[in-house]
Short mmCIF file of C-alpha atoms in Angstrom, two decimals:
data_model
loop_
_atom_site.label_atom_id
_atom_site.label_comp_id
_atom_site.label_asym_id
_atom_site.label_seq_id
_atom_site.Cartn_x
_atom_site.Cartn_y
_atom_site.Cartn_z
CA UNK A 7 -3.36 -9.78 14.54
CA UNK A 8 -1.39 -12.05 12.21
CA UNK A 9 -2.36 -13.10 8.68
CA UNK A 10 -0.76 -16.32 7.52
CA UNK A 11 -1.05 -17.46 3.91
CA UNK A 12 -0.11 -21.12 3.50
CA UNK A 13 0.66 -22.29 -0.05
CA UNK A 14 -2.18 -20.23 -1.52
CA UNK A 15 -3.00 -20.84 -5.18
CA UNK A 16 -5.77 -19.34 -7.30
CA UNK A 17 -6.92 -20.56 -10.70
CA UNK A 18 -9.51 -18.90 -12.92
CA UNK A 19 -11.53 -21.18 -15.19
CA UNK A 20 -11.65 -19.68 -18.68
CA UNK A 21 -13.77 -22.48 -20.12
CA UNK A 22 -12.89 -25.20 -22.64
CA UNK A 23 -10.72 -26.88 -19.98
CA UNK A 24 -8.40 -23.86 -19.88
CA UNK A 25 -7.44 -22.54 -16.47
CA UNK A 26 -5.24 -19.55 -15.76
CA UNK A 27 -3.11 -19.59 -12.64
CA UNK A 28 -3.26 -16.21 -10.92
CA UNK A 29 -1.36 -17.28 -7.79
CA UNK A 30 0.84 -20.32 -7.22
CA UNK A 31 1.89 -21.56 -3.78
CA UNK A 32 2.12 -18.14 -2.13
CA UNK A 33 3.21 -18.29 1.50
CA UNK A 34 3.60 -15.12 3.57
CA UNK A 35 2.97 -13.90 7.10
CA UNK A 36 1.71 -10.34 7.64
CA UNK A 37 1.99 -8.80 11.08
CA UNK A 38 -0.13 -6.03 12.53
CA UNK A 39 1.57 -2.60 12.51
CA UNK A 40 3.80 -3.58 9.55
CA UNK A 41 3.80 -1.46 6.39
CA UNK A 42 4.44 -3.67 3.37
CA UNK A 43 4.77 -2.96 -0.36
CA UNK A 44 3.39 -5.37 -2.95
CA UNK A 45 5.14 -4.96 -6.29
CA UNK A 46 5.36 -6.80 -9.58
CA UNK A 47 4.66 -6.39 -13.29
CA UNK A 48 1.13 -5.86 -14.56
CA UNK A 49 -0.77 -9.14 -14.35
CA UNK A 50 1.51 -10.62 -11.70
CA UNK A 51 -1.36 -11.33 -9.30
CA UNK A 52 -1.21 -8.36 -6.93
CA UNK A 53 -4.93 -7.53 -7.00
CA UNK A 54 -5.83 -11.21 -6.73
CA UNK A 55 -3.64 -11.58 -3.65
CA UNK A 56 -5.27 -8.57 -2.00
CA UNK A 57 -8.73 -10.01 -2.66
CA UNK A 58 -7.71 -13.33 -1.13
CA UNK A 59 -6.35 -11.65 2.00
CA UNK A 60 -9.50 -9.53 2.30
CA UNK A 61 -11.65 -12.66 2.14
CA UNK A 62 -13.31 -11.63 -1.13
CA UNK A 63 -11.83 -14.51 -3.12
CA UNK A 64 -11.48 -18.10 -1.97
CA UNK A 65 -8.17 -19.80 -2.85
CA UNK A 66 -8.30 -22.79 -5.17
CA UNK A 67 -5.89 -24.47 -2.77
CA UNK A 68 -4.02 -23.53 0.38
CA UNK A 69 -5.50 -21.50 3.19
CA UNK A 70 -5.49 -18.13 4.91
CA UNK A 71 -5.22 -18.20 8.71
CA UNK A 72 -6.02 -15.12 10.77
CA UNK A 73 -5.02 -15.15 14.42
CA UNK A 74 -6.12 -12.86 17.24
CA UNK A 75 -8.68 -11.10 15.07
CA UNK A 76 -9.63 -7.83 16.78
CA UNK A 77 -10.86 -5.84 13.81
CA UNK A 78 -11.72 -6.12 10.11
CA UNK A 79 -9.42 -6.42 7.11
CA UNK A 80 -10.47 -3.72 4.65
CA UNK A 81 -9.61 -3.47 0.95
CA UNK A 82 -9.73 -0.15 -0.89
CA UNK A 83 -10.04 -0.82 -4.63
CA UNK A 84 -8.17 0.79 -7.53
CA UNK A 85 -10.97 3.10 -8.68
CA UNK A 86 -12.98 4.00 -5.56
CA UNK A 87 -15.53 6.11 -7.43
CA UNK A 88 -16.85 2.91 -9.00
CA UNK A 89 -17.88 1.74 -5.55
CA UNK A 90 -19.66 4.91 -4.44
CA UNK A 91 -23.41 4.55 -4.02
CA UNK A 92 -24.54 6.94 -1.26
CA UNK A 93 -26.13 10.36 -1.75
CA UNK A 94 -23.56 12.20 0.37
CA UNK A 95 -19.99 11.77 1.56
CA UNK A 96 -21.20 11.36 5.15
CA UNK A 97 -23.57 8.54 4.19
CA UNK A 98 -20.84 6.88 2.14
CA UNK A 99 -18.41 6.81 5.06
CA UNK A 100 -20.99 5.73 7.63
CA UNK A 101 -21.99 2.61 5.67
CA UNK A 102 -19.13 0.48 7.03
CA UNK A 103 -19.58 1.34 10.72
CA UNK A 104 -23.35 0.87 10.35
CA UNK A 105 -22.74 -2.74 9.39
CA UNK A 106 -20.54 -3.31 12.43
CA UNK A 107 -23.45 -3.11 14.83
CA UNK A 108 -22.38 0.15 16.45
CA UNK A 109 -24.66 2.63 18.17
CA UNK A 110 -25.70 5.84 16.40
CA UNK A 111 -23.37 7.87 18.60
CA UNK A 112 -20.42 5.56 17.86
CA UNK A 113 -21.15 5.66 14.14
CA UNK A 114 -21.24 9.46 14.07
CA UNK A 115 -18.02 9.64 16.08
CA UNK A 116 -16.30 7.21 13.70
CA UNK A 117 -17.42 9.09 10.59
CA UNK A 118 -16.41 12.47 11.96
CA UNK A 119 -13.02 11.14 13.07
CA UNK A 120 -12.36 9.48 9.69
CA UNK A 121 -13.30 12.53 7.61
CA UNK A 122 -11.21 14.77 9.84
CA UNK A 123 -8.29 12.32 9.66
CA UNK A 124 -8.21 12.49 5.85
CA UNK A 125 -8.57 16.27 6.07
CA UNK A 126 -11.66 16.56 3.89
CA UNK A 127 -13.20 20.01 4.47
CA UNK A 128 -16.43 19.99 6.48
CA UNK A 129 -18.32 21.73 3.67
CA UNK A 130 -17.72 18.63 1.51
CA UNK A 131 -19.32 16.18 3.95
CA UNK A 132 -22.86 16.62 2.60
CA UNK A 133 -21.81 16.73 -1.06
CA UNK A 134 -22.42 13.73 -3.37
CA UNK A 135 -19.07 11.88 -3.61
CA UNK A 136 -19.43 11.71 -7.41
CA UNK A 137 -19.03 15.50 -7.62
CA UNK A 138 -15.67 15.60 -5.85
CA UNK A 139 -12.27 15.80 -7.51
CA UNK A 140 -10.19 12.65 -7.97
CA UNK A 141 -8.02 13.48 -4.97
CA UNK A 142 -11.05 14.19 -2.81
CA UNK A 143 -12.65 10.91 -3.87
CA UNK A 144 -9.48 9.12 -2.75
CA UNK A 145 -9.84 10.78 0.64
CA UNK A 146 -13.46 9.65 0.89
CA UNK A 147 -12.49 6.08 0.01
CA UNK A 148 -9.74 6.16 2.62
CA UNK A 149 -12.13 7.63 5.20
CA UNK A 150 -14.65 4.87 4.42
CA UNK A 151 -11.95 2.28 5.07
CA UNK A 152 -10.51 3.66 8.29
CA UNK A 153 -13.96 4.44 9.73
CA UNK A 154 -14.28 0.68 10.22
CA UNK A 155 -11.13 0.75 12.40
CA UNK A 156 -9.42 -2.07 10.46
CA UNK A 157 -6.49 -3.98 11.87
CA UNK A 158 -5.23 -4.30 8.30
CA UNK A 159 -5.78 -1.87 5.45
CA UNK A 160 -5.16 -3.14 1.92
CA UNK A 161 -4.72 -0.55 -0.83
CA UNK A 162 -4.81 -1.44 -4.53
CA UNK A 163 -3.01 1.15 -6.69
CA UNK A 164 -4.04 4.09 -4.48
CA UNK A 165 -2.12 6.67 -6.54
CA UNK A 166 -4.01 6.14 -9.81
CA UNK A 167 -5.25 9.50 -11.07
CA UNK A 168 -3.23 11.53 -8.56
CA UNK A 169 -0.65 14.14 -9.53
CA UNK A 170 2.62 14.61 -7.63
CA UNK A 171 1.01 16.85 -5.01
CA UNK A 172 -1.80 14.35 -4.54
CA UNK A 173 0.66 11.50 -4.03
CA UNK A 174 2.66 13.50 -1.50
CA UNK A 175 -0.55 14.34 0.37
CA UNK A 176 -1.53 10.67 0.42
CA UNK A 177 1.85 9.73 1.90
CA UNK A 178 1.36 12.26 4.69
CA UNK A 179 -2.18 11.04 5.34
CA UNK A 180 -1.21 7.38 5.52
CA UNK A 181 1.70 8.10 7.86
CA UNK A 182 -0.59 10.14 10.08
CA UNK A 183 -3.31 7.50 10.16
CA UNK A 184 -0.84 4.70 10.90
CA UNK A 185 0.66 6.68 13.78
CA UNK A 186 -2.82 7.08 15.25
CA UNK A 187 -4.16 3.57 14.67
CA UNK A 188 -1.12 1.24 14.40
CA UNK A 189 -2.95 -0.73 11.71
CA UNK A 190 -1.13 -3.05 9.35
CA UNK A 191 -0.76 -1.78 5.80
CA UNK A 192 -0.30 -3.65 2.52
CA UNK A 193 -0.08 -1.51 -0.62
CA UNK A 194 0.00 -2.74 -4.22
CA UNK A 195 1.43 -0.08 -6.50
CA UNK A 196 3.63 0.60 -9.53
CA UNK A 197 4.96 3.77 -7.84
CA UNK A 198 8.27 2.86 -6.11
CA UNK A 199 8.88 6.36 -4.72
CA UNK A 200 5.43 6.41 -3.12
CA UNK A 201 5.93 2.96 -1.62
CA UNK A 202 9.41 3.73 -0.33
CA UNK A 203 8.09 6.72 1.61
CA UNK A 204 5.71 4.50 3.60
CA UNK A 205 6.91 0.88 3.64
CA UNK A 206 10.09 -1.00 4.49
CA UNK A 207 9.10 -4.58 3.66
CA UNK A 208 8.66 -5.63 0.03
CA UNK A 209 6.77 -8.55 -1.51
CA UNK A 210 7.54 -9.13 -5.19
CA UNK A 211 5.19 -11.17 -7.38
CA UNK A 212 5.93 -12.45 -10.87
CA UNK A 213 3.32 -14.47 -12.77
CA UNK A 214 1.57 -15.34 -9.52
CA UNK A 215 4.72 -16.59 -7.78
CA UNK A 216 6.28 -14.85 -4.78
CA UNK A 217 9.79 -14.09 -6.02
CA UNK A 218 10.97 -12.09 -3.02
CA UNK A 219 9.98 -11.24 0.54
CA UNK A 220 12.60 -8.73 1.53
CA UNK A 221 13.45 -5.15 2.47
CA UNK A 222 14.10 -2.23 0.15
CA UNK A 223 17.78 -2.29 1.06
CA UNK A 224 18.28 -5.96 0.23
CA UNK A 225 16.19 -5.59 -2.93
CA UNK A 226 18.50 -2.80 -4.08
CA UNK A 227 21.54 -5.00 -3.47
CA UNK A 228 20.29 -7.69 -5.86
CA UNK A 229 17.95 -5.77 -8.11
CA UNK A 230 19.30 -6.58 -11.58
CA UNK A 231 17.15 -9.69 -12.19
CA UNK A 232 14.05 -7.72 -11.23
CA UNK A 233 14.95 -4.77 -13.44
CA UNK A 234 14.55 -7.17 -16.35
CA UNK A 235 10.87 -7.45 -15.36
CA UNK A 236 10.41 -3.74 -16.04
CA UNK A 237 10.47 -2.80 -12.35
CA UNK A 238 12.15 0.30 -10.99
CA UNK A 239 13.78 1.11 -7.68
CA UNK A 240 12.88 4.24 -5.73
CA UNK A 241 14.84 7.21 -7.06
CA UNK A 242 16.85 7.67 -3.86
CA UNK A 243 18.08 4.08 -3.94
CA UNK A 244 18.90 4.36 -7.65
CA UNK A 245 21.00 7.47 -6.97
CA UNK A 246 22.90 5.73 -4.17
CA UNK A 247 23.52 2.68 -6.35
CA UNK A 248 24.85 4.86 -9.17
CA UNK A 249 27.14 6.75 -6.80
CA UNK A 250 28.53 3.48 -5.45
CA UNK A 251 29.08 2.20 -9.00
CA UNK A 252 31.13 5.34 -9.65
CA UNK A 253 33.32 4.61 -6.63
CA UNK A 254 31.64 6.75 -3.98
CA UNK A 255 31.73 5.58 -0.36
CA UNK A 256 27.99 5.17 0.11
CA UNK A 257 25.76 2.34 1.28
CA UNK A 258 22.74 1.90 -1.01
CA UNK A 259 21.18 -0.80 1.18
CA UNK A 260 18.80 1.55 2.99
CA UNK A 261 15.48 0.07 4.09
CA UNK A 262 13.67 3.37 4.67
CA UNK A 263 13.43 6.64 2.78
CA UNK A 264 14.61 8.60 5.81
CA UNK A 265 17.76 6.44 6.01
CA UNK A 266 18.49 6.90 2.31
CA UNK A 267 18.11 10.68 2.61
CA UNK A 268 20.49 10.68 5.57
CA UNK A 269 23.05 8.63 3.62
CA UNK A 270 22.86 10.95 0.61
CA UNK A 271 23.16 14.08 2.76
CA UNK A 272 26.22 12.68 4.52
CA UNK A 273 27.84 11.97 1.16
CA UNK A 274 27.08 15.46 -0.16
CA UNK A 275 28.40 17.01 3.05
CA UNK A 276 31.68 15.10 2.76
CA UNK A 277 31.97 16.03 -0.90
CA UNK A 278 31.41 19.67 -0.01
CA UNK A 279 34.07 19.55 2.68
CA UNK A 280 36.52 18.07 0.18
CA UNK A 281 36.10 20.88 -2.33
CA UNK A 282 38.84 23.49 -2.03
CA UNK A 283 37.98 27.13 -2.37
CA UNK A 284 39.43 29.39 -5.08
#
């Protein structure tokens, strides 16, 4: 599947002839199996863009073309508990597959697979989702999304309300699910370390305009203008940039977290070898 946005603009009518532009001339192509980060300051249009891609908001101008559609595009909202309505976790997760015209056996298989994939304990499956912890509610929301077997999963600020352990668990879950399903992933977040652990492509929005469509490595190489927007690089890239600024022989242009870790370890190993004993 391929999602092609062609000069997409969105305006919101505030009345009295005043219109606010949320997106202006955005053009991007998203490919299935890609993992992409969507970053930008608060109010830059990230949530609006996700809603347009999900088909929940019609562009004021431009169009969204979807080719070779073989599955749904699913958006998981910022605060999933606001969307819960079912009496139990199981019923919550089965709602999506039920509306896909599947048989009862297929629906049950989908729900069981999804809840197992997000590692929610079986004893929680018949509990009202409102009674779960924040982290558990995130798992239910994710299970509800993947139970529909989407070709693209869109996540809007998925780390809100999660502590460090919760964020690390979410990274592991998303990597696991992607390895099993090969779905495309687009994540809007203000958490650069979280994004760097999962994605390698970066879309940067500012005031509704696409300022960059790049990789983490290239973004690091020309980050200064974006730092002025209040954005931050992932910690690993920041460390490599600082080391290079101090004269170290390191390459901070690393597109993936695993590559950055390897680069830092190689530097530390060389530094250790260069230290003479007493």
